[in-house]
C-alpha positions as protocol buffer text, in pm:
chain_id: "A"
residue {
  index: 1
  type: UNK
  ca { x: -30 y: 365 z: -1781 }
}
residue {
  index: 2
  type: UNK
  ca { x: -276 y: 613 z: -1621 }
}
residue {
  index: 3
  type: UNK
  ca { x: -508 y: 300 z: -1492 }
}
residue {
  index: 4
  type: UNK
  ca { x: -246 y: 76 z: -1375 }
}
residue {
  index: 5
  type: UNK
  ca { x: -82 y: 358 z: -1177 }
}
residue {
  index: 6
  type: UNK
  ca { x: -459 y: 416 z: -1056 }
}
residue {
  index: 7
  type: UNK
  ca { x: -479 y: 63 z: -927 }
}
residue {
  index: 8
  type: UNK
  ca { x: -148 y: 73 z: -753 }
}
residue {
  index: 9
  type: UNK
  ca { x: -190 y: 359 z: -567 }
}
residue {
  index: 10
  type: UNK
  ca { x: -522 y: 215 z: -461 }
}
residue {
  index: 11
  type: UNK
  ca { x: -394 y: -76 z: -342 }
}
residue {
  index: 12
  type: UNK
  ca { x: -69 y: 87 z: -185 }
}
residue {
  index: 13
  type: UNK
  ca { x: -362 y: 275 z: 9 }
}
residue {
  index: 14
  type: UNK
  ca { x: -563 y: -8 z: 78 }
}
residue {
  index: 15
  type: UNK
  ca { x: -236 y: -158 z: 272 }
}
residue {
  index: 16
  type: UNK
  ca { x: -126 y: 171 z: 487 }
}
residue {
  index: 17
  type: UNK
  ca { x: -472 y: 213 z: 581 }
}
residue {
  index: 18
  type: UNK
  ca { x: -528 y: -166 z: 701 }
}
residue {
  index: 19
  type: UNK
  ca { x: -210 y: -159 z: 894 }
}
residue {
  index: 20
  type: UNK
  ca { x: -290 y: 154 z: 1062 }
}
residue {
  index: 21
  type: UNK
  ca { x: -657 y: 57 z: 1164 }
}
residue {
  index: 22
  type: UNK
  ca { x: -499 y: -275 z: 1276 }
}
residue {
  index: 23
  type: UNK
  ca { x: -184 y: -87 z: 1449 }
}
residue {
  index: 24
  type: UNK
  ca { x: -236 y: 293 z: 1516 }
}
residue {
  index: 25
  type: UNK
  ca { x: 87 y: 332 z: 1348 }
}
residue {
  index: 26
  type: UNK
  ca { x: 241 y: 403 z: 1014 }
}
residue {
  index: 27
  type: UNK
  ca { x: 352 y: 154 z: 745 }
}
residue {
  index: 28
  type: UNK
  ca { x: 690 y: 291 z: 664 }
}
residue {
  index: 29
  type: UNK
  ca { x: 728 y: 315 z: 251 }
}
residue {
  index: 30
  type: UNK
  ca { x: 976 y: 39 z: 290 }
}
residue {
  index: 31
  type: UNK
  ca { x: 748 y: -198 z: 412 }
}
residue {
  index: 32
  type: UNK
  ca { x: 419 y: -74 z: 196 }
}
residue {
  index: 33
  type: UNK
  ca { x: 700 y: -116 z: -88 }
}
residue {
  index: 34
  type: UNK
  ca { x: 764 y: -457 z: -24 }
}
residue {
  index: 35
  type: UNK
  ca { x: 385 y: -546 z: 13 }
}
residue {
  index: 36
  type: UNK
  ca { x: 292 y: -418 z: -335 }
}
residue {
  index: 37
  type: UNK
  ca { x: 550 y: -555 z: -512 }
}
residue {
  index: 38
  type: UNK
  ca { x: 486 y: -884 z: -392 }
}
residue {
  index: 39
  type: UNK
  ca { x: 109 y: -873 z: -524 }
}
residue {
  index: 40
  type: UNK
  ca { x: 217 y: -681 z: -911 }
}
């Protein structure tokens, strides 16, 4: 479980850092939630 929980952190990541380079503002975790669970 040690590698999947790897990859999803990477990815959750991956999308809070896009939005805020995109938007100079924070993904909220409900939102970053609902973006990962889409792609699992």
């Amino acid at each position: 479980y040690a590698f999947l929980s790897k990859n999803l952190f990477n990815l959750a990541n991956y999308h809070y850092r896009q939005y805020f380079f995109e938007n100079s503002q924070k993904l909220s975790f409900n939102q970053l939630y609902h973006l990962v669970s889409k792609t699992s």
